[in-house]
């Protein structure tokens, strides 16, 4: 499939299974959002003096920081788990097999620990530039500035190379460094295609999210960071399944191109 084919097929699957896709995301993200909210409240309560003025003025900013940190955690660790679940569910859709959402999650349980460990390893490698920057923070300002300058570029490249790790772990049973090498192998020769479908689509969805937030704030004339974070999370719940479908179809497309892979073998 071309980039356009994958985009259109993903949109078709997304539109036809919208409610199911949202349910899949909510099963992971709803508890995560609730836990994040509770933690932010606890931190706010113990960080400042319990007075009406301090809580009114400082609570939103504290919760905003917690929300931002939690977004990084979700993107690095929970998002690949969702992609793995979406891989199984979309595979069944392509094969015209019916599968309940709870069964979809149960199918990844025997690969949950290898998936979690591989996701942690991959997330650490992708974030290595930023980690190195923080290590040199305050020691060498010039070197630190240079590291933080190239860290996003390095992160994007590594992200594209290892974007298929969840699919490799779940479908092929590979894990750790082996899964990372396998993902890079599948991407090799199709980096531009993968970059468009992974990074550009992500940036486009982020832009859409920002435009919606901007428009809502302007219309309601309401500028509150906590409100914006909550609205942003709602938008991501709606958009994320589409992006995950794209990555899943990219995986099957590259395997078909390089190895003549037939998805029907998954039903055997």
PDB file of C-alpha atoms in Angstrom:
ATOM      1  CA  UNK A   1       0.000   0.000   0.000  1.00  0.00           C
ATOM      2  CA  UNK A   2       1.068   3.569  -0.647  1.00  0.00           C
ATOM      3  CA  UNK A   3       1.018   6.245   2.051  1.00  0.00           C
ATOM      4  CA  UNK A   4      -2.381   7.343   0.760  1.00  0.00           C
ATOM      5  CA  UNK A   5      -3.693   3.764   0.743  1.00  0.00           C
ATOM      6  CA  UNK A   6      -2.640   3.211   4.359  1.00  0.00           C
ATOM      7  CA  UNK A   7      -4.150   6.555   5.382  1.00  0.00           C
ATOM      8  CA  UNK A   8      -7.472   5.821   3.660  1.00  0.00           C
ATOM      9  CA  UNK A   9      -7.652   2.227   4.917  1.00  0.00           C
ATOM     10  CA  UNK A  10      -6.907   3.387   8.466  1.00  0.00           C
ATOM     11  CA  UNK A  11      -9.606   6.037   8.236  1.00  0.00           C
ATOM     12  CA  UNK A  12     -12.094   3.460   6.962  1.00  0.00           C
ATOM     13  CA  UNK A  13     -11.317   1.104   9.864  1.00  0.00           C
ATOM     14  CA  UNK A  14     -11.455   4.025  12.302  1.00  0.00           C
ATOM     15  CA  UNK A  15     -14.823   5.243  11.023  1.00  0.00           C
ATOM     16  CA  UNK A  16     -16.381   1.778  10.868  1.00  0.00           C
ATOM     17  CA  UNK A  17     -15.194   0.800  14.367  1.00  0.00           C
ATOM     18  CA  UNK A  18     -15.131   4.192  16.077  1.00  0.00           C
ATOM     19  CA  UNK A  19     -16.913   3.150  19.284  1.00  0.00           C
ATOM     20  CA  UNK A  20     -14.844  -0.016  19.701  1.00  0.00           C
ATOM     21  CA  UNK A  21     -11.585   1.871  19.124  1.00  0.00           C
ATOM     22  CA  UNK A  22     -12.563   4.493  21.729  1.00  0.00           C
ATOM     23  CA  UNK A  23     -13.424   1.756  24.212  1.00  0.00           C
ATOM     24  CA  UNK A  24     -10.013   0.147  23.684  1.00  0.00           C
ATOM     25  CA  UNK A  25      -8.251   3.446  24.427  1.00  0.00           C
ATOM     26  CA  UNK A  26     -10.465   4.266  27.416  1.00  0.00           C
ATOM     27  CA  UNK A  27      -9.733   0.944  29.111  1.00  0.00           C
ATOM     28  CA  UNK A  28      -6.117   2.082  29.531  1.00  0.00           C
ATOM     29  CA  UNK A  29      -6.303   5.850  29.432  1.00  0.00           C
ATOM     30  CA  UNK A  30      -9.304   6.449  31.710  1.00  0.00           C
ATOM     31  CA  UNK A  31      -7.645   4.849  34.789  1.00  0.00           C
ATOM     32  CA  UNK A  32      -4.412   6.639  33.886  1.00  0.00           C
ATOM     33  CA  UNK A  33      -6.186  10.027  33.745  1.00  0.00           C
ATOM     34  CA  UNK A  34      -7.996   9.362  37.015  1.00  0.00           C
ATOM     35  CA  UNK A  35      -4.756   8.309  38.740  1.00  0.00           C
ATOM     36  CA  UNK A  36      -2.967  11.371  37.361  1.00  0.00           C
ATOM     37  CA  UNK A  37      -5.702  13.644  38.717  1.00  0.00           C
ATOM     38  CA  UNK A  38      -5.530  12.048  42.191  1.00  0.00           C
ATOM     39  CA  UNK A  39      -1.724  12.288  42.298  1.00  0.00           C
ATOM     40  CA  UNK A  40      -1.790  15.946  41.253  1.00  0.00           C
ATOM     41  CA  UNK A  41      -4.295  16.693  44.017  1.00  0.00           C
ATOM     42  CA  UNK A  42      -2.156  14.904  46.613  1.00  0.00           C
ATOM     43  CA  UNK A  43       1.000  16.736  45.511  1.00  0.00           C
ATOM     44  CA  UNK A  44      -0.838  20.056  45.600  1.00  0.00           C
ATOM     45  CA  UNK A  45      -2.171  19.365  49.089  1.00  0.00           C
ATOM     46  CA  UNK A  46       1.207  18.443  50.611  1.00  0.00           C
ATOM     47  CA  UNK A  47       3.322  20.960  48.676  1.00  0.00           C
ATOM     48  CA  UNK A  48       1.654  24.137  49.886  1.00  0.00           C
ATOM     49  CA  UNK A  49       0.085  25.465  53.034  1.00  0.00           C
ATOM     50  CA  UNK A  50      -3.529  24.501  53.278  1.00  0.00           C
ATOM     51  CA  UNK A  51      -5.185  27.855  52.856  1.00  0.00           C
ATOM     52  CA  UNK A  52      -7.847  28.932  50.429  1.00  0.00           C
ATOM     53  CA  UNK A  53      -5.605  31.535  48.788  1.00  0.00           C
ATOM     54  CA  UNK A  54      -2.606  29.273  48.181  1.00  0.00           C
ATOM     55  CA  UNK A  55      -4.701  26.398  46.886  1.00  0.00           C
ATOM     56  CA  UNK A  56      -6.678  28.646  44.588  1.00  0.00           C
ATOM     57  CA  UNK A  57      -3.589  30.243  43.090  1.00  0.00           C
ATOM     58  CA  UNK A  58      -1.167  27.354  43.000  1.00  0.00           C
ATOM     59  CA  UNK A  59      -3.269  24.244  42.482  1.00  0.00           C
ATOM     60  CA  UNK A  60      -3.858  24.666  38.724  1.00  0.00           C
ATOM     61  CA  UNK A  61      -0.163  25.230  37.994  1.00  0.00           C
ATOM     62  CA  UNK A  62       0.861  22.197  40.045  1.00  0.00           C
ATOM     63  CA  UNK A  63      -1.710  19.996  38.345  1.00  0.00           C
ATOM     64  CA  UNK A  64      -0.556  21.309  34.979  1.00  0.00           C
ATOM     65  CA  UNK A  65       3.023  20.181  35.690  1.00  0.00           C
ATOM     66  CA  UNK A  66       1.826  16.737  36.799  1.00  0.00           C
ATOM     67  CA  UNK A  67      -0.314  16.436  33.671  1.00  0.00           C
ATOM     68  CA  UNK A  68       2.620  17.303  31.415  1.00  0.00           C
ATOM     69  CA  UNK A  69       4.887  14.754  33.077  1.00  0.00           C
ATOM     70  CA  UNK A  70       2.175  12.102  32.885  1.00  0.00           C
ATOM     71  CA  UNK A  71       1.747  12.769  29.159  1.00  0.00           C
ATOM     72  CA  UNK A  72       5.402  11.838  28.641  1.00  0.00           C
ATOM     73  CA  UNK A  73       4.896   8.637  30.623  1.00  0.00           C
ATOM     74  CA  UNK A  74       1.817   7.743  28.601  1.00  0.00           C
ATOM     75  CA  UNK A  75       3.486   8.420  25.249  1.00  0.00           C
ATOM     76  CA  UNK A  76       6.608   6.439  26.134  1.00  0.00           C
ATOM     77  CA  UNK A  77       5.104   3.437  27.918  1.00  0.00           C
ATOM     78  CA  UNK A  78       1.311   3.112  27.777  1.00  0.00           C
ATOM     79  CA  UNK A  79       0.834   4.144  24.161  1.00  0.00           C
ATOM     80  CA  UNK A  80       2.808   1.128  22.796  1.00  0.00           C
ATOM     81  CA  UNK A  81       0.636  -1.196  24.895  1.00  0.00           C
ATOM     82  CA  UNK A  82      -2.436   0.332  23.287  1.00  0.00           C
ATOM     83  CA  UNK A  83      -0.835  -0.090  19.870  1.00  0.00           C
ATOM     84  CA  UNK A  84      -0.248  -3.775  20.664  1.00  0.00           C
ATOM     85  CA  UNK A  85      -3.905  -4.250  21.572  1.00  0.00           C
ATOM     86  CA  UNK A  86      -4.978  -2.327  18.482  1.00  0.00           C
ATOM     87  CA  UNK A  87      -2.733  -4.595  16.373  1.00  0.00           C
ATOM     88  CA  UNK A  88      -4.586  -7.696  17.511  1.00  0.00           C
ATOM     89  CA  UNK A  89      -7.999  -6.095  17.100  1.00  0.00           C
ATOM     90  CA  UNK A  90      -7.262  -4.721  13.603  1.00  0.00           C
ATOM     91  CA  UNK A  91      -5.803  -8.070  12.565  1.00  0.00           C
ATOM     92  CA  UNK A  92      -9.113  -9.689  13.452  1.00  0.00           C
ATOM     93  CA  UNK A  93     -11.019  -6.979  11.574  1.00  0.00           C
ATOM     94  CA  UNK A  94      -8.961  -7.604   8.439  1.00  0.00           C
ATOM     95  CA  UNK A  95      -9.589 -11.333   8.777  1.00  0.00           C
ATOM     96  CA  UNK A  96     -13.319 -10.690   9.368  1.00  0.00           C
ATOM     97  CA  UNK A  97     -13.086 -12.379  12.762  1.00  0.00           C
ATOM     98  CA  UNK A  98     -15.168 -11.103  15.650  1.00  0.00           C
ATOM     99  CA  UNK A  99     -13.308 -10.438  18.883  1.00  0.00           C
ATOM    100  CA  UNK A 100     -14.493  -8.867  22.113  1.00  0.00           C
ATOM    101  CA  UNK A 101     -12.403  -6.063  23.556  1.00  0.00           C
ATOM    102  CA  UNK A 102     -11.745  -7.955  26.797  1.00  0.00           C
ATOM    103  CA  UNK A 103     -10.488 -10.886  24.717  1.00  0.00           C
ATOM    104  CA  UNK A 104      -8.191  -8.524  22.848  1.00  0.00           C
ATOM    105  CA  UNK A 105      -6.535  -7.433  26.078  1.00  0.00           C
ATOM    106  CA  UNK A 106      -6.370 -10.984  27.381  1.00  0.00           C
ATOM    107  CA  UNK A 107      -4.440 -12.026  24.272  1.00  0.00           C
ATOM    108  CA  UNK A 108      -1.521  -9.748  25.169  1.00  0.00           C
ATOM    109  CA  UNK A 109      -1.276 -10.873  28.814  1.00  0.00           C
ATOM    110  CA  UNK A 110       1.141 -13.713  28.042  1.00  0.00           C
ATOM    111  CA  UNK A 111       3.356 -11.183  26.266  1.00  0.00           C
ATOM    112  CA  UNK A 112       2.718  -8.336  28.700  1.00  0.00           C
ATOM    113  CA  UNK A 113       6.016  -8.447  30.617  1.00  0.00           C
ATOM    114  CA  UNK A 114       8.202  -8.807  27.481  1.00  0.00           C
ATOM    115  CA  UNK A 115       6.181  -5.981  25.910  1.00  0.00           C
ATOM    116  CA  UNK A 116       6.553  -3.764  28.981  1.00  0.00           C
ATOM    117  CA  UNK A 117      10.297  -4.440  29.245  1.00  0.00           C
ATOM    118  CA  UNK A 118      10.861  -3.835  25.539  1.00  0.00           C
ATOM    119  CA  UNK A 119       8.797  -0.634  25.635  1.00  0.00           C
ATOM    120  CA  UNK A 120      10.845   0.610  28.596  1.00  0.00           C
ATOM    121  CA  UNK A 121      14.105  -0.188  26.790  1.00  0.00           C
ATOM    122  CA  UNK A 122      12.914   1.437  23.565  1.00  0.00           C
ATOM    123  CA  UNK A 123      11.616   4.524  25.364  1.00  0.00           C
ATOM    124  CA  UNK A 124      14.949   4.922  27.151  1.00  0.00           C
ATOM    125  CA  UNK A 125      16.898   4.661  23.884  1.00  0.00           C
ATOM    126  CA  UNK A 126      14.605   7.131  22.101  1.00  0.00           C
ATOM    127  CA  UNK A 127      14.962   9.573  25.012  1.00  0.00           C
ATOM    128  CA  UNK A 128      18.723   9.032  25.302  1.00  0.00           C
ATOM    129  CA  UNK A 129      19.581  12.447  23.849  1.00  0.00           C
ATOM    130  CA  UNK A 130      17.480  14.266  26.432  1.00  0.00           C
ATOM    131  CA  UNK A 131      18.789  12.029  29.232  1.00  0.00           C
ATOM    132  CA  UNK A 132      22.361  12.847  28.222  1.00  0.00           C
ATOM    133  CA  UNK A 133      21.479  16.541  28.142  1.00  0.00           C
ATOM    134  CA  UNK A 134      20.183  16.441  31.708  1.00  0.00           C
ATOM    135  CA  UNK A 135      23.337  14.608  32.827  1.00  0.00           C
ATOM    136  CA  UNK A 136      25.519  17.442  31.492  1.00  0.00           C
ATOM    137  CA  UNK A 137      23.102  20.130  32.705  1.00  0.00           C
ATOM    138  CA  UNK A 138      25.075  22.693  34.688  1.00  0.00           C
ATOM    139  CA  UNK A 139      28.425  21.058  33.948  1.00  0.00           C
ATOM    140  CA  UNK A 140      29.038  22.349  30.439  1.00  0.00           C
ATOM    141  CA  UNK A 141      26.480  24.916  29.172  1.00  0.00           C
ATOM    142  CA  UNK A 142      27.760  24.890  25.562  1.00  0.00           C
ATOM    143  CA  UNK A 143      27.753  21.083  25.303  1.00  0.00           C
ATOM    144  CA  UNK A 144      24.360  20.896  27.015  1.00  0.00           C
ATOM    145  CA  UNK A 145      22.875  23.395  24.555  1.00  0.00           C
ATOM    146  CA  UNK A 146      24.258  21.404  21.613  1.00  0.00           C
ATOM    147  CA  UNK A 147      22.919  18.115  22.991  1.00  0.00           C
ATOM    148  CA  UNK A 148      19.431  19.551  23.507  1.00  0.00           C
ATOM    149  CA  UNK A 149      19.593  20.971  19.980  1.00  0.00           C
ATOM    150  CA  UNK A 150      20.180  17.601  18.333  1.00  0.00           C
ATOM    151  CA  UNK A 151      18.198  15.505  20.857  1.00  0.00           C
ATOM    152  CA  UNK A 152      14.806  16.044  19.121  1.00  0.00           C
ATOM    153  CA  UNK A 153      16.270  15.065  15.739  1.00  0.00           C
ATOM    154  CA  UNK A 154      17.812  11.923  17.228  1.00  0.00           C
ATOM    155  CA  UNK A 155      14.548  11.114  19.009  1.00  0.00           C
ATOM    156  CA  UNK A 156      12.540  11.395  15.774  1.00  0.00           C
ATOM    157  CA  UNK A 157      14.949   9.112  13.905  1.00  0.00           C
ATOM    158  CA  UNK A 158      14.972   6.493  16.669  1.00  0.00           C
ATOM    159  CA  UNK A 159      11.195   6.767  17.018  1.00  0.00           C
ATOM    160  CA  UNK A 160      10.725   5.918  13.338  1.00  0.00           C
ATOM    161  CA  UNK A 161      13.195   3.031  13.499  1.00  0.00           C
ATOM    162  CA  UNK A 162      11.498   1.471  16.516  1.00  0.00           C
ATOM    163  CA  UNK A 163       7.873   2.414  15.831  1.00  0.00           C
ATOM    164  CA  UNK A 164       6.982  -1.208  15.015  1.00  0.00           C
ATOM    165  CA  UNK A 165       8.321  -2.693  18.246  1.00  0.00           C
ATOM    166  CA  UNK A 166       4.856  -3.363  19.784  1.00  0.00           C
ATOM    167  CA  UNK A 167       3.735  -5.242  16.665  1.00  0.00           C
ATOM    168  CA  UNK A 168       6.939  -7.290  16.579  1.00  0.00           C
ATOM    169  CA  UNK A 169       6.579  -8.275  20.248  1.00  0.00           C
ATOM    170  CA  UNK A 170       2.906  -9.264  19.956  1.00  0.00           C
ATOM    171  CA  UNK A 171       2.770 -10.811  16.478  1.00  0.00           C
ATOM    172  CA  UNK A 172       6.251 -12.341  16.193  1.00  0.00           C
ATOM    173  CA  UNK A 173       7.014 -13.078  19.840  1.00  0.00           C
ATOM    174  CA  UNK A 174      10.353 -11.239  19.710  1.00  0.00           C
ATOM    175  CA  UNK A 175      11.453  -8.993  22.578  1.00  0.00           C
ATOM    176  CA  UNK A 176      14.135  -6.662  23.866  1.00  0.00           C
ATOM    177  CA  UNK A 177      16.971  -5.689  21.535  1.00  0.00           C
ATOM    178  CA  UNK A 178      15.834  -8.346  19.071  1.00  0.00           C
ATOM    179  CA  UNK A 179      12.472  -6.594  18.658  1.00  0.00           C
ATOM    180  CA  UNK A 180      14.218  -3.256  18.157  1.00  0.00           C
ATOM    181  CA  UNK A 181      16.516  -4.711  15.487  1.00  0.00           C
ATOM    182  CA  UNK A 182      13.543  -6.356  13.806  1.00  0.00           C
ATOM    183  CA  UNK A 183      11.613  -3.062  13.699  1.00  0.00           C
ATOM    184  CA  UNK A 184      14.621  -1.243  12.261  1.00  0.00           C
ATOM    185  CA  UNK A 185      15.016  -3.965   9.618  1.00  0.00           C
ATOM    186  CA  UNK A 186      11.403  -3.586   8.493  1.00  0.00           C
ATOM    187  CA  UNK A 187      11.728   0.212   8.354  1.00  0.00           C
ATOM    188  CA  UNK A 188      15.015   0.148   6.420  1.00  0.00           C
ATOM    189  CA  UNK A 189      14.464   1.209   2.829  1.00  0.00           C
ATOM    190  CA  UNK A 190      11.116   2.782   3.732  1.00  0.00           C
ATOM    191  CA  UNK A 191      12.226   5.392   6.258  1.00  0.00           C
ATOM    192  CA  UNK A 192      10.563   8.273   4.396  1.00  0.00           C
ATOM    193  CA  UNK A 193       7.273   6.431   4.199  1.00  0.00           C
ATOM    194  CA  UNK A 194       7.404   5.528   7.887  1.00  0.00           C
ATOM    195  CA  UNK A 195       8.434   9.075   8.832  1.00  0.00           C
ATOM    196  CA  UNK A 196       5.364  10.489   7.074  1.00  0.00           C
ATOM    197  CA  UNK A 197       2.973   7.982   8.620  1.00  0.00           C
ATOM    198  CA  UNK A 198       4.426   8.121  12.131  1.00  0.00           C
ATOM    199  CA  UNK A 199       5.988  11.526  12.781  1.00  0.00           C
ATOM    200  CA  UNK A 200       4.125  13.768  10.333  1.00  0.00           C
ATOM    201  CA  UNK A 201       0.745  12.261  11.255  1.00  0.00           C
ATOM    202  CA  UNK A 202       1.605  12.720  14.937  1.00  0.00           C
ATOM    203  CA  UNK A 203       2.582  16.363  14.395  1.00  0.00           C
ATOM    204  CA  UNK A 204      -0.551  16.932  12.307  1.00  0.00           C
ATOM    205  CA  UNK A 205      -2.783  15.452  15.014  1.00  0.00           C
ATOM    206  CA  UNK A 206      -1.002  17.582  17.625  1.00  0.00           C
ATOM    207  CA  UNK A 207      -1.633  20.657  15.493  1.00  0.00           C
ATOM    208  CA  UNK A 208      -5.315  19.750  15.161  1.00  0.00           C
ATOM    209  CA  UNK A 209      -5.520  19.298  18.928  1.00  0.00           C
ATOM    210  CA  UNK A 210      -3.894  22.698  19.500  1.00  0.00           C
ATOM    211  CA  UNK A 211      -6.223  24.421  17.026  1.00  0.00           C
ATOM    212  CA  UNK A 212      -9.279  22.917  18.716  1.00  0.00           C
ATOM    213  CA  UNK A 213      -8.014  24.023  22.124  1.00  0.00           C
ATOM    214  CA  UNK A 214      -7.292  27.500  20.812  1.00  0.00           C
ATOM    215  CA  UNK A 215     -10.715  27.794  19.200  1.00  0.00           C
ATOM    216  CA  UNK A 216     -12.579  26.560  22.300  1.00  0.00           C
ATOM    217  CA  UNK A 217     -10.677  28.918  24.582  1.00  0.00           C
ATOM    218  CA  UNK A 218     -11.396  31.824  22.261  1.00  0.00           C
ATOM    219  CA  UNK A 219     -15.071  30.998  21.901  1.00  0.00           C
ATOM    220  CA  UNK A 220     -15.608  30.435  25.615  1.00  0.00           C
ATOM    221  CA  UNK A 221     -13.119  33.160  26.551  1.00  0.00           C
ATOM    222  CA  UNK A 222     -11.819  30.753  29.119  1.00  0.00           C
ATOM    223  CA  UNK A 223      -8.081  30.406  29.612  1.00  0.00           C
ATOM    224  CA  UNK A 224      -7.304  27.765  32.206  1.00  0.00           C
ATOM    225  CA  UNK A 225      -4.404  25.308  31.961  1.00  0.00           C
ATOM    226  CA  UNK A 226      -6.210  22.501  33.776  1.00  0.00           C
ATOM    227  CA  UNK A 227      -9.272  22.854  31.535  1.00  0.00           C
ATOM    228  CA  UNK A 228      -7.007  22.824  28.480  1.00  0.00           C
ATOM    229  CA  UNK A 229      -5.246  19.675  29.669  1.00  0.00           C
ATOM    230  CA  UNK A 230      -8.547  17.862  30.211  1.00  0.00           C
ATOM    231  CA  UNK A 231      -9.833  18.928  26.797  1.00  0.00           C
ATOM    232  CA  UNK A 232      -6.522  17.896  25.233  1.00  0.00           C
ATOM    233  CA  UNK A 233      -6.873  14.428  26.759  1.00  0.00           C
ATOM    234  CA  UNK A 234     -10.388  14.075  25.371  1.00  0.00           C
ATOM    235  CA  UNK A 235      -9.146  15.028  21.904  1.00  0.00           C
ATOM    236  CA  UNK A 236      -6.269  12.541  22.130  1.00  0.00           C
ATOM    237  CA  UNK A 237      -8.691   9.748  23.076  1.00  0.00           C
ATOM    238  CA  UNK A 238     -10.546  10.493  19.844  1.00  0.00           C
ATOM    239  CA  UNK A 239      -7.467  10.848  17.611  1.00  0.00           C
ATOM    240  CA  UNK A 240      -5.110   8.192  19.030  1.00  0.00           C
ATOM    241  CA  UNK A 241      -6.928   5.121  17.604  1.00  0.00           C
ATOM    242  CA  UNK A 242      -6.538   6.519  14.094  1.00  0.00           C
ATOM    243  CA  UNK A 243      -2.780   6.960  14.506  1.00  0.00           C
ATOM    244  CA  UNK A 244      -2.463   3.473  16.005  1.00  0.00           C
ATOM    245  CA  UNK A 245      -4.352   1.981  13.081  1.00  0.00           C
ATOM    246  CA  UNK A 246      -1.912   3.672  10.701  1.00  0.00           C
ATOM    247  CA  UNK A 247       1.143   2.171  12.437  1.00  0.00           C
ATOM    248  CA  UNK A 248      -0.467  -1.275  12.496  1.00  0.00           C
ATOM    249  CA  UNK A 249      -1.229  -1.217   8.770  1.00  0.00           C
ATOM    250  CA  UNK A 250       2.301   0.062   8.114  1.00  0.00           C
ATOM    251  CA  UNK A 251       3.676  -3.014   9.911  1.00  0.00           C
ATOM    252  CA  UNK A 252       1.641  -5.438   7.804  1.00  0.00           C
ATOM    253  CA  UNK A 253       2.462  -3.518   4.622  1.00  0.00           C
ATOM    254  CA  UNK A 254       6.225  -3.650   5.214  1.00  0.00           C
ATOM    255  CA  UNK A 255       6.118  -7.348   6.062  1.00  0.00           C
ATOM    256  CA  UNK A 256       4.160  -8.015   2.876  1.00  0.00           C
ATOM    257  CA  UNK A 257       6.670  -6.003   0.822  1.00  0.00           C
ATOM    258  CA  UNK A 258       9.804  -7.543   2.309  1.00  0.00           C
ATOM    259  CA  UNK A 259       8.694 -11.056   3.139  1.00  0.00           C
ATOM    260  CA  UNK A 260       5.503 -11.726   1.204  1.00  0.00           C
ATOM    261  CA  UNK A 261       3.712 -11.958   4.523  1.00  0.00           C
ATOM    262  CA  UNK A 262       0.069 -13.084   4.334  1.00  0.00           C
ATOM    263  CA  UNK A 263      -1.976 -11.855   7.288  1.00  0.00           C
ATOM    264  CA  UNK A 264      -4.280 -14.884   6.922  1.00  0.00           C
ATOM    265  CA  UNK A 265      -1.642 -17.046   8.616  1.00  0.00           C
ATOM    266  CA  UNK A 266      -2.547 -15.294  11.855  1.00  0.00           C
ATOM    267  CA  UNK A 267      -5.893 -17.069  11.828  1.00  0.00           C
ATOM    268  CA  UNK A 268      -4.271 -20.506  11.764  1.00  0.00           C
TER     269      UNK A 268
END
